């Protein structure tokens, strides 16, 4: 067993940390306040090769591994969780299924544009009446000659409106339950595909979350991913890895809040000494640091298993469950370390606390992670 990052992973970590601190962090609070997505940051990530970390060079990627990908999401989220999820949704949710289930033409056309960062990706599974219960989705894809006609609404879509390529799940057979779901690649600008409500959110406010509307939207059959009826399994397998992207986001949020708390506790004096020197406060920091480390180990383990081609669904669900809860706990304590100042927008920890909450909700709530893990450990 080896707990050391490889030389390549260490270099990537340093590169992403420098980029995050110099280019992402300075505008993070402002973008949060204004609920503003900045495409320029995504373009810079593309120049650094981050938009295609795990994909082979032949498809425009940099041929690295899933641990490196987790490190990148973590380092971005350490300063701005919105930027972390932009990359996570782009790689885990939009690109992964095309890499895994796409045919040669789909990879050449769509994956290459995603990997190079020419295009931004999104994943559209959830609907107003179908969040945790994916099979109950209603969006319809009706075969019409060589095309499919899409009708329905998707909600909560990360990168919605700003993304160029959308993986959309719809029912090709309304009576077949989860076996009636199929997956389609839909490009922005396709007739009949428009955007609805943009959510006003508690956290990750510079990551747009938007409704997608399909009204007689005609999709060529070449854009069907996998076979008809395979959509549910494509969606689930995509989430198996995607959940570890969210775990990495949670680790980054928690680490960022911890770093800020330690810095503050060493500076702020009460009762004639830095508050870090009060045992009650240093115990808090010790618990926070331990939570972050444990969450990171679970996350890197799941990423390592995926890179090795070993089963990783259970590890990934465990990582997301633990890291999401840890991020919420650590960021709440970070606000406590800052006292009254932590409760204001003059300091960043309130943003970290607001951002942390989503990691317990999306890509399957933590109740759903328990359901997934529970089924696996008892089967
Ligand atoms: N891999 C492969 N196959 C899987 C699978 C997996 N991970 N999970 C289930 N299946 C298969 C089952 O084996 C079963 O196959 P058969 O029909 O051959 O028997 C079939 O799929 C149905 O499985 P279940 O009976 O387990 O399905 P279910 O209806 O009980 O649902 C669930 C299971 C785990 C609750 C699932 O619905 C789920 O994951 N819900 C949460 C949804 C979610 O995570 N949404 C995230 C949206 S994306 C997002 O939020 C984006 C973002 O963060 C940025
Ligand atoms: P519900 O499913 O209605 O759940 C409500 C509550 O009931 C939760 O606490 C849940 O845990 C609990 N519950 C439900 N079923 C069970 C059960 N069987 N056992 C125990 N408890 C249960 N979706 C996408 O497709 N693509 C995206 O890019 C995307 N991005 C998102 C970004 C944001 C900011 C948000 C808020 C959501 C996003 N989502 C996205 C949707 C997200 O995945 C769903 O919100 C999530 O899966 C929960 O679904 P729901 O909101 O409908 O809650």
mmCIF file of N, CA and C and ligand atoms in Angstrom, residues 123-126 130-133 155-158 201 204 209 358 361-365 367-368 371, ligand 2:
data_model
loop_
_atom_site.group_PDB
_atom_site.id
_atom_site.type_symbol
_atom_site.label_atom_id
_atom_site.label_comp_id
_atom_site.label_asym_id
_atom_site.label_seq_id
_atom_site.Cartn_x
_atom_site.Cartn_y
_atom_site.Cartn_z
ATOM 1 N N UNK A 123 -25.483 17.326 -17.768
ATOM 2 C CA UNK A 123 -26.127 16.015 -17.613
ATOM 3 C C UNK A 123 -27.545 16.246 -17.120
ATOM 4 N N UNK A 124 -28.527 15.814 -17.876
ATOM 5 C CA UNK A 124 -29.913 16.156 -17.547
ATOM 6 C C UNK A 124 -30.730 14.909 -17.258
ATOM 7 N N UNK A 125 -30.826 14.586 -15.974
ATOM 8 C CA UNK A 125 -31.568 13.412 -15.529
ATOM 9 C C UNK A 125 -32.821 13.829 -14.751
ATOM 10 N N UNK A 126 -32.662 14.779 -13.804
ATOM 11 C CA UNK A 126 -33.737 15.105 -12.864
ATOM 12 C C UNK A 126 -34.893 15.854 -13.521
ATOM 13 N N UNK A 130 -39.297 13.789 -10.542
ATOM 14 C CA UNK A 130 -38.397 12.627 -10.526
ATOM 15 C C UNK A 130 -36.982 13.057 -10.169
ATOM 16 N N UNK A 131 -36.714 13.091 -8.857
ATOM 17 C CA UNK A 131 -35.367 13.436 -8.383
ATOM 18 C C UNK A 131 -34.663 12.172 -7.949
ATOM 19 N N UNK A 132 -34.929 11.741 -6.711
ATOM 20 C CA UNK A 132 -34.336 10.472 -6.233
ATOM 21 C C UNK A 132 -34.887 9.301 -7.038
ATOM 22 N N UNK A 133 -36.181 9.394 -7.383
ATOM 23 C CA UNK A 133 -36.847 8.283 -8.080
ATOM 24 C C UNK A 133 -36.727 8.486 -9.589
ATOM 25 N N UNK A 155 -35.068 19.594 -14.754
ATOM 26 C CA UNK A 155 -34.802 20.695 -13.819
ATOM 27 C C UNK A 155 -33.481 20.486 -13.088
ATOM 28 N N UNK A 156 -32.996 21.589 -12.528
ATOM 29 C CA UNK A 156 -31.788 21.575 -11.681
ATOM 30 C C UNK A 156 -30.517 21.307 -12.460
ATOM 31 N N UNK A 157 -30.454 21.664 -13.724
ATOM 32 C CA UNK A 157 -29.311 21.193 -14.509
ATOM 33 C C UNK A 157 -28.089 22.104 -14.356
ATOM 34 N N UNK A 158 -27.053 21.526 -13.749
ATOM 35 C CA UNK A 158 -25.782 22.221 -13.556
ATOM 36 C C UNK A 158 -25.156 22.509 -14.920
ATOM 37 N N UNK A 201 -30.065 30.302 -5.597
ATOM 38 C CA UNK A 201 -29.672 29.258 -4.658
ATOM 39 C C UNK A 201 -28.991 29.770 -3.382
ATOM 40 N N UNK A 204 -23.221 27.515 -4.039
ATOM 41 C CA UNK A 204 -22.678 27.356 -5.408
ATOM 42 C C UNK A 204 -23.409 28.293 -6.395
ATOM 43 N N UNK A 209 -27.803 26.800 -12.416
ATOM 44 C CA UNK A 209 -28.658 25.607 -12.282
ATOM 45 C C UNK A 209 -29.971 25.958 -12.974
ATOM 46 N N UNK A 358 -24.870 21.632 -0.481
ATOM 47 C CA UNK A 358 -25.306 20.944 -1.699
ATOM 48 C C UNK A 358 -24.665 19.564 -1.857
ATOM 49 N N UNK A 361 -26.790 16.826 -1.070
ATOM 50 C CA UNK A 361 -28.065 16.741 -1.811
ATOM 51 C C UNK A 361 -27.896 16.200 -3.232
ATOM 52 N N UNK A 362 -26.989 16.814 -4.009
ATOM 53 C CA UNK A 362 -27.009 16.399 -5.437
ATOM 54 C C UNK A 362 -26.180 15.150 -5.699
ATOM 55 N N UNK A 363 -26.344 14.662 -6.914
ATOM 56 C CA UNK A 363 -25.811 13.344 -7.333
ATOM 57 C C UNK A 363 -26.270 12.244 -6.371
ATOM 58 N N UNK A 364 -27.520 12.359 -5.956
ATOM 59 C CA UNK A 364 -28.103 11.421 -5.011
ATOM 60 C C UNK A 364 -27.914 11.962 -3.609
ATOM 61 N N UNK A 365 -29.039 12.205 -2.922
ATOM 62 C CA UNK A 365 -28.939 12.728 -1.553
ATOM 63 C C UNK A 365 -28.172 11.714 -0.700
ATOM 64 N N UNK A 367 -29.209 10.307 1.833
ATOM 65 C CA UNK A 367 -30.110 9.183 2.151
ATOM 66 C C UNK A 367 -30.021 8.137 1.028
ATOM 67 N N UNK A 368 -29.964 8.627 -0.215
ATOM 68 C CA UNK A 368 -29.851 7.689 -1.349
ATOM 69 C C UNK A 368 -28.489 6.980 -1.325
ATOM 70 N N UNK A 371 -28.893 4.229 0.950
ATOM 71 C CA UNK A 371 -29.686 3.176 0.306
ATOM 72 C C UNK A 371 -28.789 2.327 -0.616
HETATM 73 P P1 LIG B 2 -36.519 14.192 -3.518
HETATM 74 O O1 LIG B 2 -36.149 12.994 -4.307
HETATM 75 O O2 LIG B 2 -37.920 14.660 -3.584
HETATM 76 O O3 LIG B 2 -36.121 13.949 -1.998
HETATM 77 C C1 LIG B 2 -36.625 14.744 -0.930
HETATM 78 C C2 LIG B 2 -36.120 14.115 0.384
HETATM 79 O O4 LIG B 2 -36.621 12.770 0.509
HETATM 80 C C3 LIG B 2 -34.604 14.014 0.444
HETATM 81 O O5 LIG B 2 -34.140 14.241 1.748
HETATM 82 C C4 LIG B 2 -34.356 12.577 0.057
HETATM 83 O O6 LIG B 2 -33.121 12.065 0.571
HETATM 84 C C5 LIG B 2 -35.543 11.871 0.687
HETATM 85 N N1 LIG B 2 -35.844 10.601 0.023
HETATM 86 C C6 LIG B 2 -36.330 10.407 -1.238
HETATM 87 N N2 LIG B 2 -36.419 9.110 -1.505
HETATM 88 C C7 LIG B 2 -35.991 8.446 -0.404
HETATM 89 C C8 LIG B 2 -35.842 7.070 -0.056
HETATM 90 N N3 LIG B 2 -36.146 6.086 -0.917
HETATM 91 N N4 LIG B 2 -35.363 6.770 1.171
HETATM 92 C C9 LIG B 2 -35.046 7.753 2.060
HETATM 93 N N5 LIG B 2 -35.153 9.067 1.785
HETATM 94 C C10 LIG B 2 -35.625 9.402 0.566
HETATM 95 N N6 LIG B 2 -29.876 16.807 -11.528
HETATM 96 C C11 LIG B 2 -29.458 16.499 -12.768
HETATM 97 O O7 LIG B 2 -29.991 15.622 -13.424
HETATM 98 N N7 LIG B 2 -28.398 17.149 -13.332
HETATM 99 C C12 LIG B 2 -27.733 18.134 -12.678
HETATM 100 O O8 LIG B 2 -26.766 18.689 -13.218
HETATM 101 C C13 LIG B 2 -28.170 18.507 -11.375
HETATM 102 N N8 LIG B 2 -27.564 19.526 -10.704
HETATM 103 C C14 LIG B 2 -28.121 19.971 -9.540
HETATM 104 C C15 LIG B 2 -27.640 21.140 -8.948
HETATM 105 C C16 LIG B 2 -28.250 21.652 -7.805
HETATM 106 C C17 LIG B 2 -27.756 22.920 -7.208
HETATM 107 C C18 LIG B 2 -29.357 20.969 -7.217
HETATM 108 C C19 LIG B 2 -30.052 21.494 -5.990
HETATM 109 C C20 LIG B 2 -29.797 19.795 -7.774
HETATM 110 C C21 LIG B 2 -29.203 19.286 -8.948
HETATM 111 N N9 LIG B 2 -29.701 18.146 -9.571
HETATM 112 C C22 LIG B 2 -29.265 17.797 -10.821
HETATM 113 C C23 LIG B 2 -30.835 17.423 -8.993
HETATM 114 C C24 LIG B 2 -30.452 16.567 -7.778
HETATM 115 O O9 LIG B 2 -29.777 15.436 -8.164
HETATM 116 C C25 LIG B 2 -31.740 16.256 -7.013
HETATM 117 O O10 LIG B 2 -32.160 17.451 -6.390
HETATM 118 C C26 LIG B 2 -31.544 15.152 -6.006
HETATM 119 O O11 LIG B 2 -31.249 13.926 -6.635
HETATM 120 C C27 LIG B 2 -32.748 14.988 -5.088
HETATM 121 O O12 LIG B 2 -33.960 14.963 -5.794
HETATM 122 P P2 LIG B 2 -35.178 15.918 -5.339
HETATM 123 O O13 LIG B 2 -34.613 17.281 -5.214
HETATM 124 O O14 LIG B 2 -36.288 15.707 -6.277
HETATM 125 O O15 LIG B 2 -35.544 15.406 -3.888
#
